[in-house]
Structures are given as structure tokens and as C-alpha cells.
Short mmCIF file of C-alpha atoms in Angstrom, two decimals:
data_model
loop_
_atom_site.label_atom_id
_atom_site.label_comp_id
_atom_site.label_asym_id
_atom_site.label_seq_id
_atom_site.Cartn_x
_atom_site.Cartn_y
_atom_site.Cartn_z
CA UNK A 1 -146.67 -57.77 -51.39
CA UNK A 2 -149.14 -60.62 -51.40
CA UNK A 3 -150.07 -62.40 -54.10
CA UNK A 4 -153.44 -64.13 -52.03
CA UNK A 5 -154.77 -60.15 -51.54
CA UNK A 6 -154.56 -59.16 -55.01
CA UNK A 7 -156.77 -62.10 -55.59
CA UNK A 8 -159.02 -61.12 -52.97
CA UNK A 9 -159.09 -57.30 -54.49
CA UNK A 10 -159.80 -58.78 -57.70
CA UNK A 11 -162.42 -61.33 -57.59
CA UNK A 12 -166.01 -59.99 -58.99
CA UNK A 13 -167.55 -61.64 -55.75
CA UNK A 14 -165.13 -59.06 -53.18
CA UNK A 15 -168.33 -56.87 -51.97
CA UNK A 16 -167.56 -53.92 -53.55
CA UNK A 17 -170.90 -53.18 -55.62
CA UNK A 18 -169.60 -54.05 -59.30
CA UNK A 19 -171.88 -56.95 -60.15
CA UNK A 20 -174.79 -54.37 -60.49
CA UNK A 21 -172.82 -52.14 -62.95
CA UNK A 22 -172.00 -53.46 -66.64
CA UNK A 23 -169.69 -50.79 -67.35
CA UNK A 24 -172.03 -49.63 -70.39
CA UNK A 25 -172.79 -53.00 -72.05
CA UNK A 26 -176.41 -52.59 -71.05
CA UNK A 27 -176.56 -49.60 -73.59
CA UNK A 28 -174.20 -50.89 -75.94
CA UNK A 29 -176.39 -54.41 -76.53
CA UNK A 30 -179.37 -52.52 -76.48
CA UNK A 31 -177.64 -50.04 -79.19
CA UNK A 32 -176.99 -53.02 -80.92
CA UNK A 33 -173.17 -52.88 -81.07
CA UNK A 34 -172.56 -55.41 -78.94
CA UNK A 35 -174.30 -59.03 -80.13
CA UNK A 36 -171.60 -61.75 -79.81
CA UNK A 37 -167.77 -62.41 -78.27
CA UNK A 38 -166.43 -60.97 -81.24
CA UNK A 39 -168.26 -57.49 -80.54
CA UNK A 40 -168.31 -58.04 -76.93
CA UNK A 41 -164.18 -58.36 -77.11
CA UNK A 42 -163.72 -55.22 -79.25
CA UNK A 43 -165.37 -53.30 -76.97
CA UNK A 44 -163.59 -54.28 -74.02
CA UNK A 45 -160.61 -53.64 -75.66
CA UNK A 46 -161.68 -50.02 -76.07
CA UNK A 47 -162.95 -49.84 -72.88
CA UNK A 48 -160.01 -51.03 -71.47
CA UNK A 49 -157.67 -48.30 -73.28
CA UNK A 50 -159.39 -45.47 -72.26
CA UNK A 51 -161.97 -45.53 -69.13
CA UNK A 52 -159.40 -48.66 -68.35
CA UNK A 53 -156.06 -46.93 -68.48
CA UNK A 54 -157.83 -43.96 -66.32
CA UNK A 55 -158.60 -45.74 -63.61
CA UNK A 56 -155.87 -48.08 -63.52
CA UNK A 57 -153.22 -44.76 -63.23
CA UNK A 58 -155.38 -43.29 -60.79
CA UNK A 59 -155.03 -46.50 -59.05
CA UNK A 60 -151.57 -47.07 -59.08
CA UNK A 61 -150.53 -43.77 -57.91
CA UNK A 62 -153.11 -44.09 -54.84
CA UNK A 63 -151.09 -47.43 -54.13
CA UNK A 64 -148.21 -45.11 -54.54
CA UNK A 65 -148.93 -42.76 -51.81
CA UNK A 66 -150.24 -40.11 -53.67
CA UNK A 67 -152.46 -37.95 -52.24
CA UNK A 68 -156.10 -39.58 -52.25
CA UNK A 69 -157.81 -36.23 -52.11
CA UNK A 70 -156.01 -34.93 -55.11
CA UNK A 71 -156.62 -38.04 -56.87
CA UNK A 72 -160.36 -37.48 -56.44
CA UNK A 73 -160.03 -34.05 -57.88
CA UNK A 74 -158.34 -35.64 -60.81
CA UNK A 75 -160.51 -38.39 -60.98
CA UNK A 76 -163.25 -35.33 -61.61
CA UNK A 77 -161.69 -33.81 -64.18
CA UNK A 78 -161.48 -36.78 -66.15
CA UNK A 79 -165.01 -37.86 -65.43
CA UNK A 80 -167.37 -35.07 -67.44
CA UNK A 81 -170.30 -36.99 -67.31
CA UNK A 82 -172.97 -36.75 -64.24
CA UNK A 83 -173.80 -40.46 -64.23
CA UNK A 84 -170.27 -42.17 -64.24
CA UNK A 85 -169.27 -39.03 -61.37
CA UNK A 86 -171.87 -40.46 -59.87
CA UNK A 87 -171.64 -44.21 -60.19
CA UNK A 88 -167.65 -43.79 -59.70
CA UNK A 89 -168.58 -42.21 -56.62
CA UNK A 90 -171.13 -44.99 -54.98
CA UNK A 91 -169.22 -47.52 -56.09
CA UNK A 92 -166.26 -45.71 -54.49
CA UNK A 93 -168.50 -45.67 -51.35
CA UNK A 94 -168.90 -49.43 -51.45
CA UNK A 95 -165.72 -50.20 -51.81
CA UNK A 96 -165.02 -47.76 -48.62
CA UNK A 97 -166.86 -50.18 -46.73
CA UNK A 98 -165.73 -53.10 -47.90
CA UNK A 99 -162.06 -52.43 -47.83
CA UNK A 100 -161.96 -51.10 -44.09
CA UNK A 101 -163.62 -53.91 -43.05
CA UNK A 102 -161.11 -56.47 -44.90
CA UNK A 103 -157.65 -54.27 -44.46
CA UNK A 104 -158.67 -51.86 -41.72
CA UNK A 105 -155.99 -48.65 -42.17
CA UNK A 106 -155.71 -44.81 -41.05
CA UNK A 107 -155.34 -43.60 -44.85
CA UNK A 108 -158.53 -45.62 -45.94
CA UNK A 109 -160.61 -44.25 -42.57
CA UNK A 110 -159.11 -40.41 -43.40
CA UNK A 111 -160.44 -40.86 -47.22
CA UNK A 112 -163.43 -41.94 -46.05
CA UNK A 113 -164.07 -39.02 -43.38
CA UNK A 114 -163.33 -36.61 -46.31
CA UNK A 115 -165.32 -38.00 -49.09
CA UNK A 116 -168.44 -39.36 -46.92
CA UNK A 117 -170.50 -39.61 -49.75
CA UNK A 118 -167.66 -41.60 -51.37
CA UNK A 119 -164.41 -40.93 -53.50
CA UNK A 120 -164.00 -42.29 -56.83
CA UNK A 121 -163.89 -45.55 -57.26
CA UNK A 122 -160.55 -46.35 -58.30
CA UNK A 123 -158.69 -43.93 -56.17
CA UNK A 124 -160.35 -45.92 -52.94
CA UNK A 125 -159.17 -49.37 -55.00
CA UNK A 126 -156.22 -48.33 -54.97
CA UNK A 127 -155.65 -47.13 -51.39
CA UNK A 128 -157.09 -50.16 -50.77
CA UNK A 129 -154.42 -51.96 -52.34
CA UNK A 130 -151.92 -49.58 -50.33
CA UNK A 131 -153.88 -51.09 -47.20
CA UNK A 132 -153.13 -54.71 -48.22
CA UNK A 133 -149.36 -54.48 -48.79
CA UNK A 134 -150.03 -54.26 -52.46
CA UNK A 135 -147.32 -52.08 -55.05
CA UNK A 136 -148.47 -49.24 -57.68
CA UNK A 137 -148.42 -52.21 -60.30
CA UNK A 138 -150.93 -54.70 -58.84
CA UNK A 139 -153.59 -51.59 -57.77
CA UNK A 140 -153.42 -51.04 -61.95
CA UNK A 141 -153.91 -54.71 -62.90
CA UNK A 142 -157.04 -54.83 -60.00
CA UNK A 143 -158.35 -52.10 -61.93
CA UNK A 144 -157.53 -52.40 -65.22
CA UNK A 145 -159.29 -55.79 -64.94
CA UNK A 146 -162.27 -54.42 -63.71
CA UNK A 147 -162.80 -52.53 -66.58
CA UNK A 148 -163.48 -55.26 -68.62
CA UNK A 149 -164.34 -58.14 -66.12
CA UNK A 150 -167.59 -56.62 -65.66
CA UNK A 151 -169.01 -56.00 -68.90
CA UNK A 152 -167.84 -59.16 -69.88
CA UNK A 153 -169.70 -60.93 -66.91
CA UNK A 154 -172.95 -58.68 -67.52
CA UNK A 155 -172.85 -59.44 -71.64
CA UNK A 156 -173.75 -63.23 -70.27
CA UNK A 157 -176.68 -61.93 -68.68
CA UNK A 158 -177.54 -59.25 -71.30
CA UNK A 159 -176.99 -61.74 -74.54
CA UNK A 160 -177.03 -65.14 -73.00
CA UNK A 161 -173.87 -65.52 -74.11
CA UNK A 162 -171.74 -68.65 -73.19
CA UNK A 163 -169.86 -67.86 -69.94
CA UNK A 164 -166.83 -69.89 -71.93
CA UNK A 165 -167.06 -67.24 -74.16
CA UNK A 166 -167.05 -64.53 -72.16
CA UNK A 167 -164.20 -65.59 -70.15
CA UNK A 168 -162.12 -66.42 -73.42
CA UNK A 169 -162.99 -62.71 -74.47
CA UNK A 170 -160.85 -61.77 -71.01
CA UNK A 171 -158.38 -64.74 -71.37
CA UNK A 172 -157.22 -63.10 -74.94
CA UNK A 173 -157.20 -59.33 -73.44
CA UNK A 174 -154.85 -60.62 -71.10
CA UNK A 175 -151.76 -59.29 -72.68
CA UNK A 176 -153.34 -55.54 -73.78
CA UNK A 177 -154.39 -55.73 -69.62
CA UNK A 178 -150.42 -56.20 -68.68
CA UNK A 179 -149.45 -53.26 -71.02
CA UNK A 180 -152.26 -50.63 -69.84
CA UNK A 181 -151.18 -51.50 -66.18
CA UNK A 182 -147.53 -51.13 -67.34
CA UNK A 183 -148.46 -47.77 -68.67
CA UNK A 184 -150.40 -46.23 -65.70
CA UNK A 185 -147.17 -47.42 -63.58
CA UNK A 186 -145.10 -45.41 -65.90
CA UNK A 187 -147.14 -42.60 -65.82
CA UNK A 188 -147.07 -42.65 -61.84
CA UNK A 189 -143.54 -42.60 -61.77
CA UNK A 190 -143.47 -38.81 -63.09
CA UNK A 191 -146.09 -37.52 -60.92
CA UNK A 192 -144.02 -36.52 -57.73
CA UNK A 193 -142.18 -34.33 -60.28
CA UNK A 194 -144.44 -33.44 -62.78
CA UNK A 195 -147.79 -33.39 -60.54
CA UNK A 196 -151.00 -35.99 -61.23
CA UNK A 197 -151.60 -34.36 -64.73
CA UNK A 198 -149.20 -36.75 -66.29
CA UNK A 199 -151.71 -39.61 -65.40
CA UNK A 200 -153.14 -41.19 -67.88
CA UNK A 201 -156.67 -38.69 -69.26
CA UNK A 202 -158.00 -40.96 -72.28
CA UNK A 203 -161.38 -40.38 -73.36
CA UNK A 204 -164.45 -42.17 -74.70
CA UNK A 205 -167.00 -40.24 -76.04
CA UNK A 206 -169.19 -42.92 -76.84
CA UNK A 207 -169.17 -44.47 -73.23
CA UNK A 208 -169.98 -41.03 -72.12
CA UNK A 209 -173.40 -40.38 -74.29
CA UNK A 210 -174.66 -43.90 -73.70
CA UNK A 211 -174.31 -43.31 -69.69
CA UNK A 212 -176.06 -40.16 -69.52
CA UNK A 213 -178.93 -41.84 -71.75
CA UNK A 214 -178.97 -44.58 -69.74
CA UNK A 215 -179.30 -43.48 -66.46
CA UNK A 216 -182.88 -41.85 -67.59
CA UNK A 217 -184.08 -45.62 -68.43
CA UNK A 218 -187.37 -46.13 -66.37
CA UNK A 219 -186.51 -49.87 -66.83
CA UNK A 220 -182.71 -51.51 -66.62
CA UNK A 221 -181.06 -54.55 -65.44
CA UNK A 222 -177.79 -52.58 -64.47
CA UNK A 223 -177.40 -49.47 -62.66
CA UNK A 224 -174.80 -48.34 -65.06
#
């Protein structure tokens, strides 16, 4: 376990692709539901309970060992929109490249031989995390992080909103972050009985709608 690579994982400026995806806070400012911190936090909180908790199980049990390619099946099943199949699916791409390059390993180069045109993201983040000498629990944090990191970063952009602000929106999710990780961990633990259908499968309708609307924009600042 290192400490130093879970940084590295996490940072918004690791080359994985994110910074041109807000995570649907394009569609929610432009909706008008998202105007200041305030709004900006309560929708990271419920992004980070549903499309959060998602990916950070799917995460964790690819840092667990668990088959990558049956991940990505289950990753489908809880993705019924086009667009975020899609986006979870270049993004996985980029992250291919990105973590072969940085922790070069047989399981990431199989994954990416059977998924060429790329696995969902967070099963790749966390066999990436596998690659680094990262646990189940640290794969969920990377990800569970991510699902809020980057709307918060793009809501400065979108809004002009004080980066002080945005980053004080993350500082005080920091706690609801630790218990969705601790949650997709839990969840892992049952799947070599129970099978990858005890991972975590919360929705979010709204998140859905606004992604398939938004990939028809002619004109955006985000890809997604």
C-alpha cells in the first residue's frame, strides 16, 4: 500500500481525461439548479450517493481481484443511458493509457486487449489501483472522490464561482466520501459469495435525462 500512489491516482491533473467532463454540472447550471456552493454542494452530495457509490464498489472490487470483464458487464447494467456508457467508456480508455504507462501490469494490458475501445471507467481505476499496490478501500475513495471533484472543479468554470468555495464544498463532503467508500468495501466483501450483484446499483434519474439531452448540445464547454 502506498500512500504517495493514491495521491497520484487521485489528483485531477493524473492524465486520465476528467478535466473535460463535469459530471453533469454543465446541464444542471444551465437547468438552473445549480447557481452557488450551497446548490453546487447538494448536488454533489447526491451525486456522490448514487453515480458515486456505483463506481466506487465497482472500483473496489476491481482492486479486489474481481474479475474486470465481469465488472464491465456490471458496470453496463447499471449504466442505462447511451451517453454516460459512452463517456464511462472513453474515459475508461484514457485512463487505459494512462495507467499502463504509470504502473505497467499484465491484468491492466489483458483489460485493455479485451475492451479496446475501453472498459468502464471505474472498473480500469480500480485495476489501476490493483497495479499500484493499492487495497479495495483506497480504489473506492479514488473514485468516490472523483465523483464530486469534478463537478466541483467545472462549477468554477461554469459559475465563476470562487475556487475557495468550491474546494470548501469538497472539504465538508469529506466525511459522507469516507462512508460511501466504507460502503462499496462492504459490499465487495460479499461478492465472492454472493456474485457482483451485491455491489452497490443506486440510481439517478435526473443525472440520466440531463446526459442524454446534453450530449445533443451543438455548443458545450464539457463533453459530459
Amino acid at each position: 500500500m502506498s500512500g504517495a500512489a493514491l495521491l497520484v491516482l487521485a489528483d485531477g491533473r493524473f492524465p486520465a481525461g476528467g478535466h473535460a467532463h463535469s459530471g453533469g454540472a454543465e446541464a444542471a447550471v444551465t437547468a438552473g439548479r445549480v447557481t452557488d456552493a450551497a446548490s453546487l454542494e447538494e448536488f454533489c452530495r447526491g451525486r456522490l450517493h448514487t453515480a458515486g457509490l456505483v463506481a466506487a464498489g465497482l472500483a473496489a472490487a476491481a482492486a479486489a481481484g474481481c474479475d474486470p470483464l465481469v465488472l464491465d458487464e456490471a458496470a453496463d447494467a447499471r449504466t442505462p443511458v447511451p451517453a454516460l456508457r459512452l463517456t464511462a467508456r472513453r474515459l475508461g480508455r484514457q485512463m487505459m493509457r494512462a495507467a499502463r504507462a504509470t504502473w505497467p501490469s499484465a491484468e491492466l494490458d489483458a483489460l485493455a486487449v479485451a475492451r479496446p475501445r475501453g472498459a468502464h471507467q471505474p472498473v480500469v481505476l480500480g485495476l489501476a489501483a490493483r497495479s499500484a499496490g493499492l487495497v479495495p478501500l483506497d480504489a473506492a475513495c479514488a473514485a468516490a472522490y472523483e465523483s464530486v471533484s469534478g463537478p466541483a472543479t467545472a462549477a468554477v468554470r461554469l459559475l465563476s464561482l470562487d475556487p475557495f468555495e468550491a474546494t470548501a464544498v469538497l472539504a465538508r463532503l469529506a466525511a459522507p466520501l469516507d462512508q460511501v467508500a466504507g460502503q462499496a468495501v462492504e459490499a465487495v466483501r460479499r461478492v465472492p459469495g454472493e456474485g457482483v450483484g451485491v455491489l452497490p446499483a443506486a440510481s439517478a434519474p435526473l443525472l440520466d435525462i440531463t446526459a442524454e439531452q446534453h450530449a445533443a448540445w451543438p455548443v458545450r464547454l464539457f463533453a459530459s
